[in-house]
Amino acid sequence: MSDSKRVPILAANWKMHKTSQEAMAFFDAFLPLVDGCSGREVVVAPSFVALEKAVERCSATVVQVAAQNMYFKEQGAYTGEISPMMLQAAGVKWVILGHSERRHIFGEGDELIGDKVKSAVDHAFSLFLCIGETLEERDSGKIEEVLSRQLEKGLEKISASDYERIAIAYEPVWAIGTGRTATLDQISEAHGFVRKLISGLAGSTVAEQIRILYGGSVKPANVKEIMGLADVDGALVGGASLEPESFAKIVKFEEN
Ligand code: PEP
């Protein structure tokens, strides 16, 4: 986090956890813990059914609300999908796209993710574009090839001026939900590489401004050292974001 111009983002991805009532109970406990917390953005991504209530509960607080996914079409015969218009109407400002669980469990490919990124920027959302290699890809020396492809395809339909809406989340698949965090060297190397790729895609000014988050078993005990790395501008957190006290400690990472 060497460049103070990049405001850090601490983001919670609740995945398929918490009913709407449980989400409200979380906010009752969490919001007082982060009240007045400045110099960072705090984003929480609950399930779709909790979005409207979450937006209402978090208005006039430091917390912004994200959706965990979004389809790229505005409406139509797409059973089970959520449109940009529906999220706009719910008051949502952020979306997570390309999460590894969407890619690997639900078979989302780079092409589809690129369409979603384009649709999200066209509908004025900010977004997290998630990228990351599997263990097999890392072990076979394909990490740079995978990250390049996911970034290039994910961002190919947007223009340089759209990048201000985008944060990249580097999440090595083998570190998500496994308790196995990437080493600081591995994180530094990947984030430096991602920033270099962005420079090639959109120029050095965009690359200096874009925020790159790390995700993969971030918790209160490791967040401070991860956030201390030069090219790390935030964290996307799954498991450790489910408890108010734990996520509040992550949001206030300097104090750990
Ligand atoms: C995630 O869901 O993006 C994630 C990083 O999960 P966890 O923190 O549980 O590894």
PDB file of C-alpha atoms and ligand atoms in Angstrom:
ATOM      1  CA  MET A   1       0.000   0.000   0.000  1.00  0.00           C
ATOM      2  CA  SER A   2       2.804   2.398  -0.885  1.00  0.00           C
ATOM      3  CA  ASP A   3       0.718   4.858  -2.894  1.00  0.00           C
ATOM      4  CA  SER A   4      -1.508   6.808  -0.520  1.00  0.00           C
ATOM      5  CA  LYS A   5      -3.596   8.058  -3.461  1.00  0.00           C
ATOM      6  CA  ARG A   6      -5.161   4.601  -3.725  1.00  0.00           C
ATOM      7  CA  VAL A   7      -7.888   4.382  -1.084  1.00  0.00           C
ATOM      8  CA  PRO A   8      -7.896   0.848   0.376  1.00  0.00           C
ATOM      9  CA  ILE A   9     -11.001  -1.329   0.033  1.00  0.00           C
ATOM     10  CA  LEU A  10     -12.016  -3.980   2.541  1.00  0.00           C
ATOM     11  CA  ALA A  11     -14.729  -6.120   1.023  1.00  0.00           C
ATOM     12  CA  ALA A  12     -16.817  -8.967   2.434  1.00  0.00           C
ATOM     13  CA  ASN A  13     -18.102 -11.738   0.195  1.00  0.00           C
ATOM     14  CA  TRP A  14     -20.710 -13.672   2.145  1.00  0.00           C
ATOM     15  CA  LYS A  15     -21.283 -16.225  -0.621  1.00  0.00           C
ATOM     16  CA  MET A  16     -24.333 -18.429   0.130  1.00  0.00           C
ATOM     17  CA  HIS A  17     -24.448 -17.520   3.819  1.00  0.00           C
ATOM     18  CA  LYS A  18     -26.908 -15.499   5.929  1.00  0.00           C
ATOM     19  CA  THR A  19     -30.624 -15.012   5.471  1.00  0.00           C
ATOM     20  CA  SER A  20     -31.924 -11.472   5.271  1.00  0.00           C
ATOM     21  CA  GLN A  21     -32.642 -11.546   9.040  1.00  0.00           C
ATOM     22  CA  GLU A  22     -29.132 -12.823   9.785  1.00  0.00           C
ATOM     23  CA  ALA A  23     -27.674 -10.099   7.585  1.00  0.00           C
ATOM     24  CA  MET A  24     -29.552  -7.454   9.611  1.00  0.00           C
ATOM     25  CA  ALA A  25     -28.283  -8.965  12.863  1.00  0.00           C
ATOM     26  CA  PHE A  26     -24.737  -8.754  11.443  1.00  0.00           C
ATOM     27  CA  PHE A  27     -25.174  -5.052  10.620  1.00  0.00           C
ATOM     28  CA  ASP A  28     -26.618  -4.328  14.076  1.00  0.00           C
ATOM     29  CA  ALA A  29     -23.381  -5.598  15.601  1.00  0.00           C
ATOM     30  CA  PHE A  30     -20.949  -4.506  12.864  1.00  0.00           C
ATOM     31  CA  LEU A  31     -21.962  -0.928  12.065  1.00  0.00           C
ATOM     32  CA  PRO A  32     -21.168   0.486  15.546  1.00  0.00           C
ATOM     33  CA  LEU A  33     -17.749  -1.201  15.388  1.00  0.00           C
ATOM     34  CA  VAL A  34     -16.777   0.645  12.198  1.00  0.00           C
ATOM     35  CA  ASP A  35     -18.651   3.878  12.839  1.00  0.00           C
ATOM     36  CA  GLY A  36     -16.511   6.865  11.835  1.00  0.00           C
ATOM     37  CA  CYS A  37     -13.851   4.660  10.281  1.00  0.00           C
ATOM     38  CA  SER A  38     -12.304   6.774   7.512  1.00  0.00           C
ATOM     39  CA  GLY A  39      -9.640   6.560   4.816  1.00  0.00           C
ATOM     40  CA  ARG A  40     -10.977   3.313   3.340  1.00  0.00           C
ATOM     41  CA  GLU A  41     -13.954   1.904   1.507  1.00  0.00           C
ATOM     42  CA  VAL A  42     -15.943  -0.869   3.155  1.00  0.00           C
ATOM     43  CA  VAL A  43     -18.102  -3.080   0.945  1.00  0.00           C
ATOM     44  CA  VAL A  44     -20.342  -6.002   1.916  1.00  0.00           C
ATOM     45  CA  ALA A  45     -21.818  -8.480  -0.581  1.00  0.00           C
ATOM     46  CA  PRO A  46     -24.793 -10.325   0.948  1.00  0.00           C
ATOM     47  CA  SER A  47     -27.093 -12.749  -0.876  1.00  0.00           C
ATOM     48  CA  PHE A  48     -29.516 -11.333  -3.451  1.00  0.00           C
ATOM     49  CA  VAL A  49     -32.501 -11.650  -1.108  1.00  0.00           C
ATOM     50  CA  ALA A  50     -30.804  -9.464   1.515  1.00  0.00           C
ATOM     51  CA  LEU A  51     -29.667  -6.708  -0.864  1.00  0.00           C
ATOM     52  CA  GLU A  52     -32.542  -4.248  -0.533  1.00  0.00           C
ATOM     53  CA  LYS A  53     -32.629  -4.410   3.238  1.00  0.00           C
ATOM     54  CA  ALA A  54     -28.838  -4.193   3.396  1.00  0.00           C
ATOM     55  CA  VAL A  55     -28.818  -1.050   1.235  1.00  0.00           C
ATOM     56  CA  GLU A  56     -31.460   0.526   3.467  1.00  0.00           C
ATOM     57  CA  ARG A  57     -29.657  -0.455   6.686  1.00  0.00           C
ATOM     58  CA  CYS A  58     -26.256   0.752   5.452  1.00  0.00           C
ATOM     59  CA  SER A  59     -27.359   4.093   4.010  1.00  0.00           C
ATOM     60  CA  ALA A  60     -25.594   6.968   5.798  1.00  0.00           C
ATOM     61  CA  THR A  61     -22.949   4.563   7.130  1.00  0.00           C
ATOM     62  CA  VAL A  62     -19.438   3.776   5.888  1.00  0.00           C
ATOM     63  CA  VAL A  63     -20.647   0.514   4.350  1.00  0.00           C
ATOM     64  CA  GLN A  64     -21.477   0.126   0.663  1.00  0.00           C
ATOM     65  CA  VAL A  65     -23.393  -2.870  -0.648  1.00  0.00           C
ATOM     66  CA  ALA A  66     -22.333  -5.186  -3.473  1.00  0.00           C
ATOM     67  CA  ALA A  67     -24.053  -7.969  -5.391  1.00  0.00           C
ATOM     68  CA  GLN A  68     -22.134 -11.237  -5.730  1.00  0.00           C
ATOM     69  CA  ASN A  69     -22.989 -11.630  -9.405  1.00  0.00           C
ATOM     70  CA  MET A  70     -24.987 -10.052 -12.238  1.00  0.00           C
ATOM     71  CA  TYR A  71     -26.122 -11.127 -15.690  1.00  0.00           C
ATOM     72  CA  PHE A  72     -25.213  -8.782 -18.541  1.00  0.00           C
ATOM     73  CA  LYS A  73     -28.648  -8.521 -20.231  1.00  0.00           C
ATOM     74  CA  GLU A  74     -31.171  -5.934 -19.102  1.00  0.00           C
ATOM     75  CA  GLN A  75     -34.175  -8.279 -19.143  1.00  0.00           C
ATOM     76  CA  GLY A  76     -35.582 -11.362 -20.829  1.00  0.00           C
ATOM     77  CA  ALA A  77     -35.962 -15.120 -20.622  1.00  0.00           C
ATOM     78  CA  TYR A  78     -32.953 -15.858 -18.391  1.00  0.00           C
ATOM     79  CA  THR A  79     -34.380 -17.954 -15.594  1.00  0.00           C
ATOM     80  CA  GLY A  80     -32.613 -17.513 -12.289  1.00  0.00           C
ATOM     81  CA  GLU A  81     -30.543 -14.507 -13.346  1.00  0.00           C
ATOM     82  CA  ILE A  82     -30.361 -10.965 -11.941  1.00  0.00           C
ATOM     83  CA  SER A  83     -30.203  -7.941 -14.250  1.00  0.00           C
ATOM     84  CA  PRO A  84     -28.311  -4.661 -13.887  1.00  0.00           C
ATOM     85  CA  MET A  85     -31.651  -2.836 -13.720  1.00  0.00           C
ATOM     86  CA  MET A  86     -32.795  -4.975 -10.784  1.00  0.00           C
ATOM     87  CA  LEU A  87     -29.593  -4.222  -8.896  1.00  0.00           C
ATOM     88  CA  GLN A  88     -29.836  -0.518  -9.702  1.00  0.00           C
ATOM     89  CA  ALA A  89     -33.421  -0.465  -8.433  1.00  0.00           C
ATOM     90  CA  ALA A  90     -32.260  -2.147  -5.214  1.00  0.00           C
ATOM     91  CA  GLY A  91     -29.723   0.655  -4.717  1.00  0.00           C
ATOM     92  CA  VAL A  92     -26.665  -1.549  -5.156  1.00  0.00           C
ATOM     93  CA  LYS A  93     -23.458   0.231  -6.218  1.00  0.00           C
ATOM     94  CA  TRP A  94     -20.915  -2.605  -6.551  1.00  0.00           C
ATOM     95  CA  VAL A  95     -20.856  -6.049  -8.170  1.00  0.00           C
ATOM     96  CA  ILE A  96     -18.409  -8.948  -7.843  1.00  0.00           C
ATOM     97  CA  LEU A  97     -17.719 -10.562 -11.226  1.00  0.00           C
ATOM     98  CA  GLY A  98     -15.693 -13.592 -12.228  1.00  0.00           C
ATOM     99  CA  HIS A  99     -15.356 -15.037  -8.728  1.00  0.00           C
ATOM    100  CA  SER A 100     -13.545 -18.374  -8.896  1.00  0.00           C
ATOM    101  CA  GLU A 101     -16.639 -20.171  -7.581  1.00  0.00           C
ATOM    102  CA  ARG A 102     -18.594 -18.770 -10.543  1.00  0.00           C
ATOM    103  CA  ARG A 103     -15.816 -19.820 -12.897  1.00  0.00           C
ATOM    104  CA  HIS A 104     -15.135 -23.285 -11.494  1.00  0.00           C
ATOM    105  CA  ILE A 105     -18.431 -24.476  -9.998  1.00  0.00           C
ATOM    106  CA  PHE A 106     -20.839 -22.767 -12.418  1.00  0.00           C
ATOM    107  CA  GLY A 107     -18.663 -22.871 -15.526  1.00  0.00           C
ATOM    108  CA  GLU A 108     -18.509 -19.137 -16.297  1.00  0.00           C
ATOM    109  CA  GLY A 109     -15.959 -18.479 -19.027  1.00  0.00           C
ATOM    110  CA  ASP A 110     -13.837 -15.436 -19.832  1.00  0.00           C
ATOM    111  CA  GLU A 111     -16.137 -14.369 -22.664  1.00  0.00           C
ATOM    112  CA  LEU A 112     -19.210 -14.216 -20.431  1.00  0.00           C
ATOM    113  CA  ILE A 113     -17.281 -12.446 -17.693  1.00  0.00           C
ATOM    114  CA  GLY A 114     -16.110  -9.853 -20.252  1.00  0.00           C
ATOM    115  CA  ASP A 115     -19.756  -9.228 -21.218  1.00  0.00           C
ATOM    116  CA  LYS A 116     -20.699  -8.819 -17.573  1.00  0.00           C
ATOM    117  CA  VAL A 117     -17.851  -6.349 -16.958  1.00  0.00           C
ATOM    118  CA  LYS A 118     -18.956  -4.297 -19.971  1.00  0.00           C
ATOM    119  CA  SER A 119     -22.582  -4.327 -18.826  1.00  0.00           C
ATOM    120  CA  ALA A 120     -21.617  -3.364 -15.266  1.00  0.00           C
ATOM    121  CA  VAL A 121     -19.626  -0.306 -16.366  1.00  0.00           C
ATOM    122  CA  ASP A 122     -22.350   0.672 -18.840  1.00  0.00           C
ATOM    123  CA  HIS A 123     -24.844   0.604 -15.963  1.00  0.00           C
ATOM    124  CA  ALA A 124     -22.580   2.721 -13.742  1.00  0.00           C
ATOM    125  CA  PHE A 125     -21.627   0.030 -11.220  1.00  0.00           C
ATOM    126  CA  SER A 126     -18.236  -0.228  -9.605  1.00  0.00           C
ATOM    127  CA  LEU A 127     -16.965  -3.775  -9.816  1.00  0.00           C
ATOM    128  CA  PHE A 128     -14.479  -6.288  -8.538  1.00  0.00           C
ATOM    129  CA  LEU A 129     -13.076  -8.398 -11.362  1.00  0.00           C
ATOM    130  CA  CYS A 130     -11.772 -11.579  -9.737  1.00  0.00           C
ATOM    131  CA  ILE A 131      -8.886 -13.450 -11.291  1.00  0.00           C
ATOM    132  CA  GLY A 132      -6.602 -16.206 -10.042  1.00  0.00           C
ATOM    133  CA  GLU A 133      -4.876 -19.458 -10.884  1.00  0.00           C
ATOM    134  CA  THR A 134      -5.635 -22.976  -9.658  1.00  0.00           C
ATOM    135  CA  LEU A 135      -2.932 -24.955  -7.870  1.00  0.00           C
ATOM    136  CA  GLU A 136      -2.442 -27.107 -10.950  1.00  0.00           C
ATOM    137  CA  GLU A 137      -1.919 -24.007 -13.094  1.00  0.00           C
ATOM    138  CA  ARG A 138       0.573 -22.587 -10.587  1.00  0.00           C
ATOM    139  CA  ASP A 139       2.461 -25.867 -10.313  1.00  0.00           C
ATOM    140  CA  SER A 140       2.716 -26.183 -14.071  1.00  0.00           C
ATOM    141  CA  GLY A 141       4.145 -22.677 -14.444  1.00  0.00           C
ATOM    142  CA  LYS A 142       1.039 -21.209 -16.067  1.00  0.00           C
ATOM    143  CA  ILE A 143       0.256 -18.466 -13.592  1.00  0.00           C
ATOM    144  CA  GLU A 144       1.239 -15.572 -15.870  1.00  0.00           C
ATOM    145  CA  GLU A 145      -0.600 -17.075 -18.826  1.00  0.00           C
ATOM    146  CA  VAL A 146      -3.789 -17.544 -16.758  1.00  0.00           C
ATOM    147  CA  LEU A 147      -3.748 -14.081 -15.179  1.00  0.00           C
ATOM    148  CA  SER A 148      -3.040 -12.438 -18.558  1.00  0.00           C
ATOM    149  CA  ARG A 149      -5.894 -14.275 -20.241  1.00  0.00           C
ATOM    150  CA  GLN A 150      -8.407 -13.596 -17.461  1.00  0.00           C
ATOM    151  CA  LEU A 151      -7.515  -9.892 -17.366  1.00  0.00           C
ATOM    152  CA  GLU A 152      -7.356  -9.352 -21.122  1.00  0.00           C
ATOM    153  CA  LYS A 153     -10.644 -11.155 -21.805  1.00  0.00           C
ATOM    154  CA  GLY A 154     -12.344  -9.663 -18.762  1.00  0.00           C
ATOM    155  CA  LEU A 155     -11.441  -6.111 -19.762  1.00  0.00           C
ATOM    156  CA  GLU A 156     -11.388  -6.316 -23.554  1.00  0.00           C
ATOM    157  CA  LYS A 157     -14.804  -4.709 -24.115  1.00  0.00           C
ATOM    158  CA  ILE A 158     -14.259  -1.591 -22.030  1.00  0.00           C
ATOM    159  CA  SER A 159     -12.328   1.614 -22.669  1.00  0.00           C
ATOM    160  CA  ALA A 160      -9.540   3.205 -20.604  1.00  0.00           C
ATOM    161  CA  SER A 161     -11.960   5.710 -19.034  1.00  0.00           C
ATOM    162  CA  ASP A 162     -14.052   2.827 -17.602  1.00  0.00           C
ATOM    163  CA  TYR A 163     -11.164   1.577 -15.468  1.00  0.00           C
ATOM    164  CA  GLU A 164     -11.990   4.027 -12.679  1.00  0.00           C
ATOM    165  CA  ARG A 165     -14.989   1.798 -11.932  1.00  0.00           C
ATOM    166  CA  ILE A 166     -12.856  -1.313 -11.658  1.00  0.00           C
ATOM    167  CA  ALA A 167     -10.935  -2.979  -8.853  1.00  0.00           C
ATOM    168  CA  ILE A 168      -9.078  -6.213  -9.536  1.00  0.00           C
ATOM    169  CA  ALA A 169      -9.218  -8.995  -6.945  1.00  0.00           C
ATOM    170  CA  TYR A 170      -6.296 -11.408  -7.234  1.00  0.00           C
ATOM    171  CA  GLU A 171      -7.528 -14.594  -5.585  1.00  0.00           C
ATOM    172  CA  PRO A 172      -5.414 -17.719  -6.030  1.00  0.00           C
ATOM    173  CA  VAL A 173      -8.046 -20.469  -6.165  1.00  0.00           C
ATOM    174  CA  TRP A 174      -6.025 -22.739  -3.875  1.00  0.00           C
ATOM    175  CA  ALA A 175      -6.111 -20.100  -1.126  1.00  0.00           C
ATOM    176  CA  ILE A 176      -9.874 -19.474  -1.156  1.00  0.00           C
ATOM    177  CA  GLY A 177     -11.701 -20.989   1.788  1.00  0.00           C
ATOM    178  CA  THR A 178      -8.795 -23.354   2.470  1.00  0.00           C
ATOM    179  CA  GLY A 179      -7.105 -21.556   5.349  1.00  0.00           C
ATOM    180  CA  ARG A 180      -3.967 -21.591   3.193  1.00  0.00           C
ATOM    181  CA  THR A 181      -2.917 -17.996   2.526  1.00  0.00           C
ATOM    182  CA  ALA A 182      -0.478 -17.189  -0.273  1.00  0.00           C
ATOM    183  CA  THR A 183       2.941 -16.112   1.030  1.00  0.00           C
ATOM    184  CA  LEU A 184       3.770 -12.416   1.037  1.00  0.00           C
ATOM    185  CA  ASP A 185       6.267 -13.007  -1.782  1.00  0.00           C
ATOM    186  CA  GLN A 186       3.660 -14.818  -3.884  1.00  0.00           C
ATOM    187  CA  ILE A 187       1.148 -12.011  -3.322  1.00  0.00           C
ATOM    188  CA  SER A 188       3.717  -9.295  -4.152  1.00  0.00           C
ATOM    189  CA  GLU A 189       4.811 -11.053  -7.291  1.00  0.00           C
ATOM    190  CA  ALA A 190       1.258 -11.603  -8.581  1.00  0.00           C
ATOM    191  CA  HIS A 191       0.100  -8.065  -7.752  1.00  0.00           C
ATOM    192  CA  GLY A 192       3.163  -6.536  -9.419  1.00  0.00           C
ATOM    193  CA  PHE A 193       2.474  -8.651 -12.481  1.00  0.00           C
ATOM    194  CA  VAL A 194      -1.202  -7.617 -12.565  1.00  0.00           C
ATOM    195  CA  ARG A 195      -0.277  -3.934 -12.347  1.00  0.00           C
ATOM    196  CA  LYS A 196       2.183  -4.397 -15.211  1.00  0.00           C
ATOM    197  CA  LEU A 197      -0.542  -6.069 -17.283  1.00  0.00           C
ATOM    198  CA  ILE A 198      -2.945  -3.194 -16.609  1.00  0.00           C
ATOM    199  CA  SER A 199      -0.263  -0.780 -17.725  1.00  0.00           C
ATOM    200  CA  GLY A 200      -0.012  -2.670 -21.001  1.00  0.00           C
ATOM    201  CA  LEU A 201      -3.790  -2.696 -21.435  1.00  0.00           C
ATOM    202  CA  ALA A 202      -4.699   0.839 -20.365  1.00  0.00           C
ATOM    203  CA  GLY A 203      -1.479   2.794 -19.775  1.00  0.00           C
ATOM    204  CA  SER A 204       0.700   3.608 -16.798  1.00  0.00           C
ATOM    205  CA  THR A 205      -1.582   6.270 -15.281  1.00  0.00           C
ATOM    206  CA  VAL A 206      -4.493   3.827 -15.063  1.00  0.00           C
ATOM    207  CA  ALA A 207      -2.143   1.150 -13.702  1.00  0.00           C
ATOM    208  CA  GLU A 208      -0.967   3.489 -10.924  1.00  0.00           C
ATOM    209  CA  GLN A 209      -4.556   4.321  -9.983  1.00  0.00           C
ATOM    210  CA  ILE A 210      -6.280   0.951 -10.163  1.00  0.00           C
ATOM    211  CA  ARG A 211      -6.811  -0.869  -6.896  1.00  0.00           C
ATOM    212  CA  ILE A 212      -5.712  -4.490  -6.659  1.00  0.00           C
ATOM    213  CA  LEU A 213      -7.165  -6.504  -3.782  1.00  0.00           C
ATOM    214  CA  TYR A 214      -5.874  -9.795  -2.469  1.00  0.00           C
ATOM    215  CA  GLY A 215      -8.315 -12.584  -1.575  1.00  0.00           C
ATOM    216  CA  GLY A 216      -7.638 -15.994  -0.089  1.00  0.00           C
ATOM    217  CA  SER A 217      -7.992 -16.819   3.606  1.00  0.00           C
ATOM    218  CA  VAL A 218      -7.486 -13.236   4.790  1.00  0.00           C
ATOM    219  CA  LYS A 219      -8.194 -12.940   8.526  1.00  0.00           C
ATOM    220  CA  PRO A 220      -7.498 -10.511  11.388  1.00  0.00           C
ATOM    221  CA  ALA A 221      -4.183 -12.252  12.095  1.00  0.00           C
ATOM    222  CA  ASN A 222      -2.709 -11.737   8.610  1.00  0.00           C
ATOM    223  CA  VAL A 223      -4.496  -8.711   7.148  1.00  0.00           C
ATOM    224  CA  LYS A 224      -2.029  -6.089   8.421  1.00  0.00           C
ATOM    225  CA  GLU A 225       1.034  -7.666   6.829  1.00  0.00           C
ATOM    226  CA  ILE A 226      -0.813  -8.326   3.570  1.00  0.00           C
ATOM    227  CA  MET A 227      -2.109  -4.737   3.449  1.00  0.00           C
ATOM    228  CA  GLY A 228       1.445  -3.545   4.060  1.00  0.00           C
ATOM    229  CA  LEU A 229       2.618  -4.863   0.681  1.00  0.00           C
ATOM    230  CA  ALA A 230       3.360  -2.238  -1.971  1.00  0.00           C
ATOM    231  CA  ASP A 231       0.855  -3.337  -4.603  1.00  0.00           C
ATOM    232  CA  VAL A 232      -1.946  -4.499  -2.291  1.00  0.00           C
ATOM    233  CA  ASP A 233      -4.795  -1.998  -2.059  1.00  0.00           C
ATOM    234  CA  GLY A 234      -7.377  -4.051  -0.246  1.00  0.00           C
ATOM    235  CA  ALA A 235      -8.753  -7.445   0.634  1.00  0.00           C
ATOM    236  CA  LEU A 236     -11.725  -9.481  -0.536  1.00  0.00           C
ATOM    237  CA  VAL A 237     -12.713 -11.672   2.380  1.00  0.00           C
ATOM    238  CA  GLY A 238     -14.979 -14.704   2.552  1.00  0.00           C
ATOM    239  CA  GLY A 239     -15.004 -16.805   5.731  1.00  0.00           C
ATOM    240  CA  ALA A 240     -13.530 -14.196   8.076  1.00  0.00           C
ATOM    241  CA  SER A 241     -16.134 -11.618   7.024  1.00  0.00           C
ATOM    242  CA  LEU A 242     -19.072 -13.567   8.417  1.00  0.00           C
ATOM    243  CA  GLU A 243     -18.555 -12.518  12.046  1.00  0.00           C
ATOM    244  CA  PRO A 244     -18.946  -8.790  12.843  1.00  0.00           C
ATOM    245  CA  GLU A 245     -15.957  -8.602  15.213  1.00  0.00           C
ATOM    246  CA  SER A 246     -13.693 -10.435  12.798  1.00  0.00           C
ATOM    247  CA  PHE A 247     -14.602  -8.300   9.779  1.00  0.00           C
ATOM    248  CA  ALA A 248     -14.378  -5.108  11.868  1.00  0.00           C
ATOM    249  CA  LYS A 249     -10.791  -6.065  12.776  1.00  0.00           C
ATOM    250  CA  ILE A 250     -10.051  -6.554   9.074  1.00  0.00           C
ATOM    251  CA  VAL A 251     -11.571  -3.171   8.228  1.00  0.00           C
ATOM    252  CA  LYS A 252      -9.358  -1.566  10.913  1.00  0.00           C
ATOM    253  CA  PHE A 253      -6.347  -3.567   9.740  1.00  0.00           C
ATOM    254  CA  GLU A 254      -3.715  -1.087  10.994  1.00  0.00           C
ATOM    255  CA  GLU A 255      -4.783  -1.717  14.591  1.00  0.00           C
ATOM    256  CA  ASN A 256      -4.116  -5.482  14.592  1.00  0.00           C
TER     257      ASN A 256
HETATM  258  C1  PEP B   1     -13.567 -15.164  -1.389  1.00  0.00           C
HETATM  259  O1  PEP B   1     -14.669 -15.652  -1.277  1.00  0.00           O
HETATM  260  O2  PEP B   1     -13.362 -14.350  -2.298  1.00  0.00           O
HETATM  261  C2  PEP B   1     -12.513 -15.556  -0.438  1.00  0.00           C
HETATM  262  C3  PEP B   1     -11.317 -15.032  -0.595  1.00  0.00           C
HETATM  263  O3  PEP B   1     -12.845 -16.447   0.549  1.00  0.00           O
HETATM  264  P1  PEP B   1     -11.963 -16.802   1.867  1.00  0.00           P
HETATM  265  O4  PEP B   1     -11.596 -15.483   2.503  1.00  0.00           O
HETATM  266  O5  PEP B   1     -12.885 -17.627   2.732  1.00  0.00           O
HETATM  267  O6  PEP B   1     -10.754 -17.542   1.415  1.00  0.00           O
END
